[in-house]
């Protein structure tokens, strides 16, 4: 059974950092791309970053380029999202998702992912 469990969210001040974790189980991580997405209540999920775990190919949304870093620990089956220089607009519920890897880089489109975690809340406030 495919499972993804996010953790690491919480309150943080603007300019601060958080590291989110996505613990995966029930599938071979190398065969899947893992994406991180952010969602505000009543709005669509927005792409943040993704990684093609077999080859380590990474993609970032323009809004987080240079501030966020995605990485994968293939031995532990965990994908991390290091978030630095956080801004108020970075707040929301963060979801990780798994989609079958095509071998041509990962996708930032939520529709390309069919397994989702339950989300972890990130709150940016002074």
PDB file of C-alpha atoms in Angstrom:
ATOM      1  CA  UNK A   1       0.000   0.000   0.000  1.00  0.00           C
ATOM      2  CA  UNK A   2       1.416   3.326  -1.092  1.00  0.00           C
ATOM      3  CA  UNK A   3       1.738   5.755   1.795  1.00  0.00           C
ATOM      4  CA  UNK A   4       3.193   9.219   2.133  1.00  0.00           C
ATOM      5  CA  UNK A   5       3.355  10.980   5.493  1.00  0.00           C
ATOM      6  CA  UNK A   6       4.421  14.599   5.801  1.00  0.00           C
ATOM      7  CA  UNK A   7       5.895  16.131   8.926  1.00  0.00           C
ATOM      8  CA  UNK A   8       7.912  19.133  10.009  1.00  0.00           C
ATOM      9  CA  UNK A   9       5.353  21.899   9.616  1.00  0.00           C
ATOM     10  CA  UNK A  10       4.637  24.478  12.273  1.00  0.00           C
ATOM     11  CA  UNK A  11       4.806  28.187  13.053  1.00  0.00           C
ATOM     12  CA  UNK A  12       7.820  30.188  11.939  1.00  0.00           C
ATOM     13  CA  UNK A  13       8.678  33.854  11.613  1.00  0.00           C
ATOM     14  CA  UNK A  14       9.279  35.522   8.265  1.00  0.00           C
ATOM     15  CA  UNK A  15      12.879  34.956   7.262  1.00  0.00           C
ATOM     16  CA  UNK A  16      13.036  31.714   9.191  1.00  0.00           C
ATOM     17  CA  UNK A  17      13.543  28.139   8.037  1.00  0.00           C
ATOM     18  CA  UNK A  18      11.738  24.840   8.227  1.00  0.00           C
ATOM     19  CA  UNK A  19      12.502  21.374   6.926  1.00  0.00           C
ATOM     20  CA  UNK A  20       9.570  19.267   5.831  1.00  0.00           C
ATOM     21  CA  UNK A  21       9.834  15.505   5.546  1.00  0.00           C
ATOM     22  CA  UNK A  22       7.869  13.102   3.377  1.00  0.00           C
ATOM     23  CA  UNK A  23       8.189   9.540   4.596  1.00  0.00           C
ATOM     24  CA  UNK A  24       7.253   7.071   1.885  1.00  0.00           C
ATOM     25  CA  UNK A  25       6.377   3.387   2.011  1.00  0.00           C
ATOM     26  CA  UNK A  26       4.755   0.703  -0.098  1.00  0.00           C
ATOM     27  CA  UNK A  27       6.622   1.449  -3.298  1.00  0.00           C
ATOM     28  CA  UNK A  28      10.118   1.669  -4.736  1.00  0.00           C
ATOM     29  CA  UNK A  29      11.122   5.300  -4.418  1.00  0.00           C
ATOM     30  CA  UNK A  30      13.430   5.126  -7.450  1.00  0.00           C
ATOM     31  CA  UNK A  31      10.441   4.371  -9.677  1.00  0.00           C
ATOM     32  CA  UNK A  32       8.558   7.491  -8.645  1.00  0.00           C
ATOM     33  CA  UNK A  33       8.837  11.238  -8.783  1.00  0.00           C
ATOM     34  CA  UNK A  34       8.014  13.041  -5.555  1.00  0.00           C
ATOM     35  CA  UNK A  35       6.443  16.470  -5.637  1.00  0.00           C
ATOM     36  CA  UNK A  36       5.744  19.073  -3.001  1.00  0.00           C
ATOM     37  CA  UNK A  37       2.670  21.268  -3.349  1.00  0.00           C
ATOM     38  CA  UNK A  38       1.173  24.080  -1.277  1.00  0.00           C
ATOM     39  CA  UNK A  39      -2.488  24.855  -0.806  1.00  0.00           C
ATOM     40  CA  UNK A  40      -4.462  27.632   0.819  1.00  0.00           C
ATOM     41  CA  UNK A  41      -8.074  27.009   1.890  1.00  0.00           C
ATOM     42  CA  UNK A  42     -10.447  27.302  -1.060  1.00  0.00           C
ATOM     43  CA  UNK A  43      -7.648  27.527  -3.588  1.00  0.00           C
ATOM     44  CA  UNK A  44      -5.976  25.099  -5.936  1.00  0.00           C
ATOM     45  CA  UNK A  45      -2.790  23.305  -5.034  1.00  0.00           C
ATOM     46  CA  UNK A  46       0.275  25.157  -6.225  1.00  0.00           C
ATOM     47  CA  UNK A  47       3.522  23.476  -7.238  1.00  0.00           C
ATOM     48  CA  UNK A  48       6.570  24.028  -5.067  1.00  0.00           C
ATOM     49  CA  UNK A  49       9.204  21.516  -6.113  1.00  0.00           C
ATOM     50  CA  UNK A  50       9.723  17.974  -7.325  1.00  0.00           C
ATOM     51  CA  UNK A  51      12.472  15.408  -7.609  1.00  0.00           C
ATOM     52  CA  UNK A  52      13.065  12.467  -9.895  1.00  0.00           C
ATOM     53  CA  UNK A  53      14.545  10.379  -7.143  1.00  0.00           C
ATOM     54  CA  UNK A  54      16.431   7.812  -9.255  1.00  0.00           C
ATOM     55  CA  UNK A  55      18.596  10.434 -10.917  1.00  0.00           C
ATOM     56  CA  UNK A  56      18.247  13.288  -8.472  1.00  0.00           C
ATOM     57  CA  UNK A  57      16.811  15.655 -11.075  1.00  0.00           C
ATOM     58  CA  UNK A  58      15.103  18.566  -9.303  1.00  0.00           C
ATOM     59  CA  UNK A  59      12.662  21.243 -10.408  1.00  0.00           C
ATOM     60  CA  UNK A  60      11.448  24.322  -8.541  1.00  0.00           C
ATOM     61  CA  UNK A  61       8.638  26.791  -8.921  1.00  0.00           C
ATOM     62  CA  UNK A  62       9.913  30.289  -9.694  1.00  0.00           C
ATOM     63  CA  UNK A  63       8.527  31.579  -6.411  1.00  0.00           C
ATOM     64  CA  UNK A  64      10.824  29.365  -4.324  1.00  0.00           C
ATOM     65  CA  UNK A  65      13.909  29.168  -6.549  1.00  0.00           C
ATOM     66  CA  UNK A  66      17.028  29.872  -4.527  1.00  0.00           C
ATOM     67  CA  UNK A  67      15.222  29.607  -1.196  1.00  0.00           C
ATOM     68  CA  UNK A  68      13.942  26.025  -1.088  1.00  0.00           C
ATOM     69  CA  UNK A  69      15.860  22.819  -1.651  1.00  0.00           C
ATOM     70  CA  UNK A  70      14.437  19.359  -2.261  1.00  0.00           C
ATOM     71  CA  UNK A  71      16.429  16.231  -1.545  1.00  0.00           C
ATOM     72  CA  UNK A  72      15.877  12.525  -1.224  1.00  0.00           C
ATOM     73  CA  UNK A  73      17.318   9.926   1.104  1.00  0.00           C
ATOM     74  CA  UNK A  74      16.885   6.745  -0.895  1.00  0.00           C
ATOM     75  CA  UNK A  75      18.103   4.549   1.964  1.00  0.00           C
ATOM     76  CA  UNK A  76      15.433   5.903   4.318  1.00  0.00           C
ATOM     77  CA  UNK A  77      12.762   6.460   1.640  1.00  0.00           C
ATOM     78  CA  UNK A  78      12.308  10.045   2.766  1.00  0.00           C
ATOM     79  CA  UNK A  79      12.135  13.189   0.663  1.00  0.00           C
ATOM     80  CA  UNK A  80      12.914  16.499   2.321  1.00  0.00           C
ATOM     81  CA  UNK A  81      11.986  20.064   1.523  1.00  0.00           C
ATOM     82  CA  UNK A  82      14.332  22.577   3.129  1.00  0.00           C
ATOM     83  CA  UNK A  83      12.639  25.961   3.202  1.00  0.00           C
ATOM     84  CA  UNK A  84      14.747  29.041   3.922  1.00  0.00           C
ATOM     85  CA  UNK A  85      14.060  32.779   3.923  1.00  0.00           C
ATOM     86  CA  UNK A  86      10.386  32.080   4.398  1.00  0.00           C
ATOM     87  CA  UNK A  87       7.877  34.720   3.361  1.00  0.00           C
ATOM     88  CA  UNK A  88       4.283  35.191   4.537  1.00  0.00           C
ATOM     89  CA  UNK A  89       3.036  33.940   1.177  1.00  0.00           C
ATOM     90  CA  UNK A  90       4.820  30.619   1.730  1.00  0.00           C
ATOM     91  CA  UNK A  91       2.319  29.696   4.422  1.00  0.00           C
ATOM     92  CA  UNK A  92      -0.295  27.028   3.835  1.00  0.00           C
ATOM     93  CA  UNK A  93      -0.740  23.287   3.868  1.00  0.00           C
ATOM     94  CA  UNK A  94       2.132  21.429   2.235  1.00  0.00           C
ATOM     95  CA  UNK A  95       1.492  18.101   0.578  1.00  0.00           C
ATOM     96  CA  UNK A  96       3.901  15.586  -0.857  1.00  0.00           C
ATOM     97  CA  UNK A  97       2.794  13.336  -3.665  1.00  0.00           C
ATOM     98  CA  UNK A  98       4.132  10.421  -5.695  1.00  0.00           C
ATOM     99  CA  UNK A  99       3.772   9.896  -9.394  1.00  0.00           C
ATOM    100  CA  UNK A 100       5.210   7.259 -11.705  1.00  0.00           C
ATOM    101  CA  UNK A 101       8.521   8.460 -13.049  1.00  0.00           C
ATOM    102  CA  UNK A 102       8.803   8.913 -16.802  1.00  0.00           C
ATOM    103  CA  UNK A 103      12.573   9.153 -16.734  1.00  0.00           C
ATOM    104  CA  UNK A 104      12.421  12.580 -18.369  1.00  0.00           C
ATOM    105  CA  UNK A 105      12.405  14.763 -15.285  1.00  0.00           C
ATOM    106  CA  UNK A 106       9.663  15.362 -12.750  1.00  0.00           C
ATOM    107  CA  UNK A 107       6.441  17.298 -13.261  1.00  0.00           C
ATOM    108  CA  UNK A 108       5.118  20.255 -11.280  1.00  0.00           C
ATOM    109  CA  UNK A 109       1.546  19.510 -12.359  1.00  0.00           C
ATOM    110  CA  UNK A 110      -0.603  18.064  -9.549  1.00  0.00           C
ATOM    111  CA  UNK A 111      -2.524  15.992 -12.101  1.00  0.00           C
ATOM    112  CA  UNK A 112       0.610  13.924 -12.742  1.00  0.00           C
ATOM    113  CA  UNK A 113       0.587  12.643  -9.174  1.00  0.00           C
ATOM    114  CA  UNK A 114      -1.877  10.036  -7.966  1.00  0.00           C
ATOM    115  CA  UNK A 115      -0.755   9.325  -4.414  1.00  0.00           C
ATOM    116  CA  UNK A 116      -0.926  12.066  -1.814  1.00  0.00           C
ATOM    117  CA  UNK A 117      -0.102  12.525   1.835  1.00  0.00           C
ATOM    118  CA  UNK A 118      -2.360  14.164   4.390  1.00  0.00           C
ATOM    119  CA  UNK A 119      -0.457  17.444   4.486  1.00  0.00           C
ATOM    120  CA  UNK A 120       1.431  19.451   7.085  1.00  0.00           C
ATOM    121  CA  UNK A 121       0.596  23.033   8.016  1.00  0.00           C
ATOM    122  CA  UNK A 122       3.134  25.831   7.737  1.00  0.00           C
ATOM    123  CA  UNK A 123       2.256  29.136   9.375  1.00  0.00           C
ATOM    124  CA  UNK A 124       4.343  32.235   8.750  1.00  0.00           C
ATOM    125  CA  UNK A 125       3.760  34.995  11.257  1.00  0.00           C
ATOM    126  CA  UNK A 126       5.575  37.479  13.467  1.00  0.00           C
TER     127      UNK A 126
END
